[in-house]
PDB file of C-alpha atoms in Angstrom:
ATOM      1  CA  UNK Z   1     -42.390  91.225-125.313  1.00 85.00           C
ATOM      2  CA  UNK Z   2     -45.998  92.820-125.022  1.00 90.00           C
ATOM      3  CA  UNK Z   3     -49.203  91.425-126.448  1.00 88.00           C
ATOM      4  CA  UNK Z   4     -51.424  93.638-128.710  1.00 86.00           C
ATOM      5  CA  UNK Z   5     -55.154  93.438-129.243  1.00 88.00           C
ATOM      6  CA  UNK Z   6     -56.493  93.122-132.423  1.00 82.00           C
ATOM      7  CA  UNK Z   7     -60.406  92.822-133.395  1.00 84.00           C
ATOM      8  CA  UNK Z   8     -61.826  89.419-133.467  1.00 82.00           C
ATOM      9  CA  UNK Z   9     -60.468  87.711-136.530  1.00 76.00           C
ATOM     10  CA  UNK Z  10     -59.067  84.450-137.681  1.00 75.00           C
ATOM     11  CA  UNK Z  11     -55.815  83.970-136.513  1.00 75.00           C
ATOM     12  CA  UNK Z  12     -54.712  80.416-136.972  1.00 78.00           C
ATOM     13  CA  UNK Z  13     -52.583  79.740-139.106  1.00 84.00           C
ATOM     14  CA  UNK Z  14     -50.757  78.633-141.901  1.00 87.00           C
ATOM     15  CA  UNK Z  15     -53.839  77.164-143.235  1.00 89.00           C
ATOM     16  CA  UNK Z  16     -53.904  74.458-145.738  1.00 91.00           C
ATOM     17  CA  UNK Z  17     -54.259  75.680-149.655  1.00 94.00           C
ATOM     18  CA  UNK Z  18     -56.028  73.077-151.412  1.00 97.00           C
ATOM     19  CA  UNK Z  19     -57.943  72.913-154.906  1.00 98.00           C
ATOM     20  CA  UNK Z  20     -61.324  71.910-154.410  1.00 98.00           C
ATOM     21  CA  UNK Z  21     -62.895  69.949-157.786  1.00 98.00           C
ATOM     22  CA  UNK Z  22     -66.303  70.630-158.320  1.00 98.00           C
ATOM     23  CA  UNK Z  23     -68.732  69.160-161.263  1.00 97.00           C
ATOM     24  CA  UNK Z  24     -72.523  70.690-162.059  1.00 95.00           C
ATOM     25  CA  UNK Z  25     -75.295  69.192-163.153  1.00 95.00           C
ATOM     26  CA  UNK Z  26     -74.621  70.141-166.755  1.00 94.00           C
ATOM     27  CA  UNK Z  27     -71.480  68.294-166.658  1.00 95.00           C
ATOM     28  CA  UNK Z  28     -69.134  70.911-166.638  1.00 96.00           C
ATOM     29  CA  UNK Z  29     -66.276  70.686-164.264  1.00 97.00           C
ATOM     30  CA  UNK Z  30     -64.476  73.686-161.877  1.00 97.00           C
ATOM     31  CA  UNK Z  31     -61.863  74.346-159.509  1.00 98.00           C
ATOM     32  CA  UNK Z  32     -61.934  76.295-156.512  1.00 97.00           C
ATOM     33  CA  UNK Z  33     -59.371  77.377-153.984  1.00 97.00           C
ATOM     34  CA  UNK Z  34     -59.999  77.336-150.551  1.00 96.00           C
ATOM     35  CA  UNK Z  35     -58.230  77.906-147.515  1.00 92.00           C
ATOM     36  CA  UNK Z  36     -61.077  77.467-144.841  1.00 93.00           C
ATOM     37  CA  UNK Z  37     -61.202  73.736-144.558  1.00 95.00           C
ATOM     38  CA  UNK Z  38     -60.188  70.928-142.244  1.00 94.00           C
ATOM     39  CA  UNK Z  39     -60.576  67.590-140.513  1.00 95.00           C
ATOM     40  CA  UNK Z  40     -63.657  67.135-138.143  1.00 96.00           C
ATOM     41  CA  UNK Z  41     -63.995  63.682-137.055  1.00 95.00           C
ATOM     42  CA  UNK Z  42     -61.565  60.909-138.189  1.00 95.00           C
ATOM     43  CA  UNK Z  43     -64.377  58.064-137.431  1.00 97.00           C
ATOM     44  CA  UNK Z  44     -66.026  58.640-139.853  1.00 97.00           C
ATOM     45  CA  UNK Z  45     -63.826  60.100-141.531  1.00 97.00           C
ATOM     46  CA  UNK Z  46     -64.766  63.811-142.321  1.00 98.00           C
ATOM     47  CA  UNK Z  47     -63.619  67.244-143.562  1.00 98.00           C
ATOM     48  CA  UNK Z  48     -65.447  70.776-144.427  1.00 97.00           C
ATOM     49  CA  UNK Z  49     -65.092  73.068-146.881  1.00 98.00           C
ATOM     50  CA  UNK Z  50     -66.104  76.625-146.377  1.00 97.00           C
ATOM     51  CA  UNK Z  51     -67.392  78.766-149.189  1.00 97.00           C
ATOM     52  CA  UNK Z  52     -68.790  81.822-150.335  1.00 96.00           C
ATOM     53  CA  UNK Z  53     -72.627  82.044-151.889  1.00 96.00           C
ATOM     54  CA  UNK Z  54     -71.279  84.451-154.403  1.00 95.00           C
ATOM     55  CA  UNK Z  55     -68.607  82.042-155.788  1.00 95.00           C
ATOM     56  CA  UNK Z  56     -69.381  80.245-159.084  1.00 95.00           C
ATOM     57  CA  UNK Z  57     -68.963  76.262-157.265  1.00 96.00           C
ATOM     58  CA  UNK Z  58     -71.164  77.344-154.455  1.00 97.00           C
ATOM     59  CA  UNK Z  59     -74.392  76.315-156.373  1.00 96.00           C
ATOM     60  CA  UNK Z  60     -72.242  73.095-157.753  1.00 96.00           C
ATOM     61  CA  UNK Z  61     -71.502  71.812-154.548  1.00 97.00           C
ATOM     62  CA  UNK Z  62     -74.929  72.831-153.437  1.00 96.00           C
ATOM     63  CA  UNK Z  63     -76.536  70.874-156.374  1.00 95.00           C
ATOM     64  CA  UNK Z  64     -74.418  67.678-156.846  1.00 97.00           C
ATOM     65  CA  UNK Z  65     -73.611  67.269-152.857  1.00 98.00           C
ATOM     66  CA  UNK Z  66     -70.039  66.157-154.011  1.00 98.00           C
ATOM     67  CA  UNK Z  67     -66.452  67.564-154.513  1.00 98.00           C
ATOM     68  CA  UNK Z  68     -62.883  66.080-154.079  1.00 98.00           C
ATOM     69  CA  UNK Z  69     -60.228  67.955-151.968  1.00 98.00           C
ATOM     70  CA  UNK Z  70     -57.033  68.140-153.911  1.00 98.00           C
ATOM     71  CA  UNK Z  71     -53.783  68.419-151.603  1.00 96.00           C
ATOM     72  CA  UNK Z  72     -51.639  71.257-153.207  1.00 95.00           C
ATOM     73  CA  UNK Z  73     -47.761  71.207-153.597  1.00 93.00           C
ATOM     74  CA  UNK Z  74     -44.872  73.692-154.089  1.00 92.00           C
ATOM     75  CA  UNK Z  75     -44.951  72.702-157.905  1.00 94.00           C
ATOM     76  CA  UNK Z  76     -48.683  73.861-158.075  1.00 96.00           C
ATOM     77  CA  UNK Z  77     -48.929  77.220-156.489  1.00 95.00           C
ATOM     78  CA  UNK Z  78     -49.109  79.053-159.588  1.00 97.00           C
ATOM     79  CA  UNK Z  79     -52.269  77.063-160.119  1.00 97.00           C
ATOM     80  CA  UNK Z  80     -53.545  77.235-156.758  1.00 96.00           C
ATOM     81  CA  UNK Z  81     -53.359  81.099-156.920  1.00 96.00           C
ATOM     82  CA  UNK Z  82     -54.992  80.937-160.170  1.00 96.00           C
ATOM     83  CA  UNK Z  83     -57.912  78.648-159.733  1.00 96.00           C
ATOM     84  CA  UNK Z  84     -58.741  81.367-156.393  1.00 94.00           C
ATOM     85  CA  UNK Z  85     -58.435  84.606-158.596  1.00 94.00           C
ATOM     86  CA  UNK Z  86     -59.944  83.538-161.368  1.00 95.00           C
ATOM     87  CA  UNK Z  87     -64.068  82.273-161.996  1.00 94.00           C
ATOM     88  CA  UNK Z  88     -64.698  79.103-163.801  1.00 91.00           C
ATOM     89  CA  UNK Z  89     -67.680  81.150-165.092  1.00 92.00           C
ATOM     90  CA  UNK Z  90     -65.284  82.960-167.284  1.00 95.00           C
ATOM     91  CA  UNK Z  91     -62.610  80.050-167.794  1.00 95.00           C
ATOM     92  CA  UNK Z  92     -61.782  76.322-168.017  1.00 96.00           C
ATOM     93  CA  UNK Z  93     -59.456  76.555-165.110  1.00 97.00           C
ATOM     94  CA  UNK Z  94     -58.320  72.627-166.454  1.00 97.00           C
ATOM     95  CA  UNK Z  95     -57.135  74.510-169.870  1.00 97.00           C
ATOM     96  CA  UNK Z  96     -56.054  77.506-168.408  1.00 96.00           C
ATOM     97  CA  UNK Z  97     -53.439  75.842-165.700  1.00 97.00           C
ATOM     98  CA  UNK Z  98     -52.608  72.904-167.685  1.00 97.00           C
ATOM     99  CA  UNK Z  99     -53.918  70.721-164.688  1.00 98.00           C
ATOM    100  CA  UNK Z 100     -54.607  66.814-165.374  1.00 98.00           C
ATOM    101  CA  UNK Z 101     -58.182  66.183-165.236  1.00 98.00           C
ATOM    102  CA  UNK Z 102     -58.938  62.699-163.794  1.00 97.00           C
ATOM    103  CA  UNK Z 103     -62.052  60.786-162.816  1.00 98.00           C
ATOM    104  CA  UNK Z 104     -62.488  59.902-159.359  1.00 98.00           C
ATOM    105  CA  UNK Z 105     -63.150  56.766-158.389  1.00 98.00           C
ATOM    106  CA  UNK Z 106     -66.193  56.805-155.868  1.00 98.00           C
ATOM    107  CA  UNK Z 107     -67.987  60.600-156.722  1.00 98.00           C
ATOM    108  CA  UNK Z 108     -69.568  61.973-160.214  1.00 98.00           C
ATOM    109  CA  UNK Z 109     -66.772  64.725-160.025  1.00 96.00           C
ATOM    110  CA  UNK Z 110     -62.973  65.394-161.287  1.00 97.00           C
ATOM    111  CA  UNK Z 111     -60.180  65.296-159.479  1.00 98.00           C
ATOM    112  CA  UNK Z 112     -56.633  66.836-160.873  1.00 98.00           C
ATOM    113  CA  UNK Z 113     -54.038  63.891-161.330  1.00 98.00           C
ATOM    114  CA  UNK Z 114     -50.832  66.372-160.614  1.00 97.00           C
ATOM    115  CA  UNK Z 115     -51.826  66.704-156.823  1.00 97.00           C
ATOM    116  CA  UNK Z 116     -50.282  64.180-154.525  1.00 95.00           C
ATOM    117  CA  UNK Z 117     -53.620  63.259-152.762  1.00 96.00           C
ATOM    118  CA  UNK Z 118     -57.469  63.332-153.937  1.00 98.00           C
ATOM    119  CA  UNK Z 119     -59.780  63.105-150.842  1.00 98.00           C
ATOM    120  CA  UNK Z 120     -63.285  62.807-152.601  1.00 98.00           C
ATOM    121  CA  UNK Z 121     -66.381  63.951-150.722  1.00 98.00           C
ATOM    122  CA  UNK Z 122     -69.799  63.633-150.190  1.00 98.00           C
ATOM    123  CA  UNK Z 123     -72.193  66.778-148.720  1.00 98.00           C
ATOM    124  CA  UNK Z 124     -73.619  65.484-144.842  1.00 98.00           C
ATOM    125  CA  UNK Z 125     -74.876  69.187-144.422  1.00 98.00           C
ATOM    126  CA  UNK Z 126     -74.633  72.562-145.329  1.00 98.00           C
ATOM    127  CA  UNK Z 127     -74.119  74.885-142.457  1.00 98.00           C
ATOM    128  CA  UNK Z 128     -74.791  78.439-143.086  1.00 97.00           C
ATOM    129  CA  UNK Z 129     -72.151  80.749-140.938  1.00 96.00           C
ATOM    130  CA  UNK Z 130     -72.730  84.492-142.208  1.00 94.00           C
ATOM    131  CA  UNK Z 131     -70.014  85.030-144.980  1.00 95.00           C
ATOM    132  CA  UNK Z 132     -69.696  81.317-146.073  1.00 96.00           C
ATOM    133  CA  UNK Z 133     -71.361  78.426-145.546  1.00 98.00           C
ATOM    134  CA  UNK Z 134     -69.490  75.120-144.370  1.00 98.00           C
ATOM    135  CA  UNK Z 135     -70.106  72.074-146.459  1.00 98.00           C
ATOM    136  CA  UNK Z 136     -69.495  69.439-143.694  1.00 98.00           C
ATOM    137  CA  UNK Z 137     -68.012  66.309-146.037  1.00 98.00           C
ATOM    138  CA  UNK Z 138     -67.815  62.394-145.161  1.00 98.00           C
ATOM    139  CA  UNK Z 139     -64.555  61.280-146.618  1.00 98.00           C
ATOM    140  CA  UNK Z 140     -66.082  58.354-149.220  1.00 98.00           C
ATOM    141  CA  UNK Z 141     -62.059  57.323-150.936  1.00 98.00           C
ATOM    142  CA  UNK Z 142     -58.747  58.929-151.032  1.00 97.00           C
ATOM    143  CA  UNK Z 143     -56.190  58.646-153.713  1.00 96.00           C
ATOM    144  CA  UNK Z 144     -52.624  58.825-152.989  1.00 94.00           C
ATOM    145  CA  UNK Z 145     -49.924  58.844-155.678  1.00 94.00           C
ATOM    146  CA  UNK Z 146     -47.606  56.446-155.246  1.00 92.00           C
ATOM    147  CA  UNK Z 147     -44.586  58.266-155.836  1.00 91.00           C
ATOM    148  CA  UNK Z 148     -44.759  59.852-152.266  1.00 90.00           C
ATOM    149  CA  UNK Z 149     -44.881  56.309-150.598  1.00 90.00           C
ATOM    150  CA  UNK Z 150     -41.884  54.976-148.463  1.00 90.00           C
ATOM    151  CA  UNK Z 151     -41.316  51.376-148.354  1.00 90.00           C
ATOM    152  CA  UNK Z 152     -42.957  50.640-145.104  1.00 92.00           C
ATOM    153  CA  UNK Z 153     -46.075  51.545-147.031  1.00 88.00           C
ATOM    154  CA  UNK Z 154     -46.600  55.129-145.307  1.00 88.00           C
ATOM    155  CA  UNK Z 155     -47.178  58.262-147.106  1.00 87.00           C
ATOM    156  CA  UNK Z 156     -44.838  61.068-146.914  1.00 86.00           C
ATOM    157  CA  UNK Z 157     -46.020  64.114-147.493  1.00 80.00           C
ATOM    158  CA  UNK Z 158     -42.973  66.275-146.808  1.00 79.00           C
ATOM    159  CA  UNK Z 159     -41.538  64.722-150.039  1.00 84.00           C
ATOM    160  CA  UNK Z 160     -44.392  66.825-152.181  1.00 83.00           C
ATOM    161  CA  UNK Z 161     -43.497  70.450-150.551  1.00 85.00           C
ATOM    162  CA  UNK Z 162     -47.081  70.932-149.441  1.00 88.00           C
ATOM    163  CA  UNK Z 163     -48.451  74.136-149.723  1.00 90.00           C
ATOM    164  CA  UNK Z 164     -49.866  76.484-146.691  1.00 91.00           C
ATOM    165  CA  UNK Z 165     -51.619  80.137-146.512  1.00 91.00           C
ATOM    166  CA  UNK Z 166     -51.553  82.616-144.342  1.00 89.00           C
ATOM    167  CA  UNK Z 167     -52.556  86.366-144.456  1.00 86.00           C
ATOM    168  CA  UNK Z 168     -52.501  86.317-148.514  1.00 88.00           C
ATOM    169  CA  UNK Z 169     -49.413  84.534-148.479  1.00 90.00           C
ATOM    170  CA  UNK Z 170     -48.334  81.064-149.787  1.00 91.00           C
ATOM    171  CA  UNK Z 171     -45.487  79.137-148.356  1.00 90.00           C
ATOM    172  CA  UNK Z 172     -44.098  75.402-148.775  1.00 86.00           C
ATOM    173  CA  UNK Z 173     -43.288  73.267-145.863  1.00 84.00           C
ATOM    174  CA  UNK Z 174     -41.428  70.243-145.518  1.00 68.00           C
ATOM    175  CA  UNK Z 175     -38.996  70.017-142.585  1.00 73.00           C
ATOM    176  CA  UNK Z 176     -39.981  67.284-139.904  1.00 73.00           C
ATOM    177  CA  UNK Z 177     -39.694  67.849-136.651  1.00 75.00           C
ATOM    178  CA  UNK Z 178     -40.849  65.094-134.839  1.00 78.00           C
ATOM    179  CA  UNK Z 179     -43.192  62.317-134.867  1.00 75.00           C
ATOM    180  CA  UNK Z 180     -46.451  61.661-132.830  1.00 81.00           C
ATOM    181  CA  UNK Z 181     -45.689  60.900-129.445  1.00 86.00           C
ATOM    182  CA  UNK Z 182     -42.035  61.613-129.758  1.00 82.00           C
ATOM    183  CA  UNK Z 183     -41.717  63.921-126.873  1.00 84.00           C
ATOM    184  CA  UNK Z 184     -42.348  61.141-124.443  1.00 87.00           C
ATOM    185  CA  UNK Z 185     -40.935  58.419-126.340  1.00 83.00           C
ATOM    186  CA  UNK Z 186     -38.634  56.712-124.124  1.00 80.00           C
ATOM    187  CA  UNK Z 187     -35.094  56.288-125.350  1.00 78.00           C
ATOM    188  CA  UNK Z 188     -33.119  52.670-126.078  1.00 76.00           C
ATOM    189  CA  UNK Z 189     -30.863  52.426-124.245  1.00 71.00           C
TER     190      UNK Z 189
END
């Protein structure tokens, strides 16, 4: 098998698809999809978003300094795809998917009730790049819904489907294969 060289691009994936909420200072809420984001530093716990200037929740984020990260699942692709394709100038992306709409608990923004975790945000810096600008994020609350917790009180994801990019494509995953650590975990005997 023989490697090929392609110009410099982006090439890992999947990516995570998740619905960014978004609220402006007039009140009004939005949705944004986004594919460029990602943990940075887990103490404190923090996460970026990356986003174009031309897109309507640029100047949103930019204003209010806050957003909540929506985890996305098989069951809300059609919406995910949606809330990318469409512009919240135009439409209530709430109304128009049928989302939940749901206050979070710690940031002045929305957060959509169907999506198996909220991660709610709040703007460190802005970091310009060239064709979007990362909003680097402290992690201020999460919200998990219950129904994806085992009885040993940890969450588990796989039972939501998430939802992954890559190239224009969406795909569900699922499957574990293995735990932390498990490749040196040393077997009872």
């Amino acid at each position: 098998m023989a490697k090929i060289s392609w110009k410099p691009g982006n090439m890992v994936y999947p990516l995570p698809a998740v619905m960014a909420t978004v609220r402006g200072k007039d009140g009004k809420d939005n949705i944004i999809t986004i594919a460029w984001t990602g943990t940075v530093c887990s103490d404190p716990a923090m996460l970026y978003i990356s986003v174009r200037k031309e897109r309507h929740s640029y100047n949103m984020l930019k204003e209010t300094g806050e957003f909540v990260v929506n985890l996305t699942t098989e069951e809300l692709c059609k919406a995910t795809d949606y809330c990318g394709v469409r512009s919240g100038a135009k439409v209530d992306k709430f109304k128009e998917t049928g989302l939940t709409k749901e206050e979070a608990k710690v940031v002045n923004c929305a957060m959509i009730k169907d999506s198996p975790v909220n991660i709610e945000c709040k703007v460190k810096e802005i970091i310009p790049l060239g064709s979007h600008d990362m909003f680097l994020a402290e992690v201020v609350n999460v919200n998990v819904d219950d129904a994806y917790m085992e009885e040993n009180g940890r969450f588990d994801l796989s039972k939501a489907n998430p939802l992954v990019y890559s190239h224009g494509t969406y795909y569900k995953t699922g499957k574990k294969l293995g735990t932390f650590g498990y490749s040196v975990k040393k077997k009872k005997k």
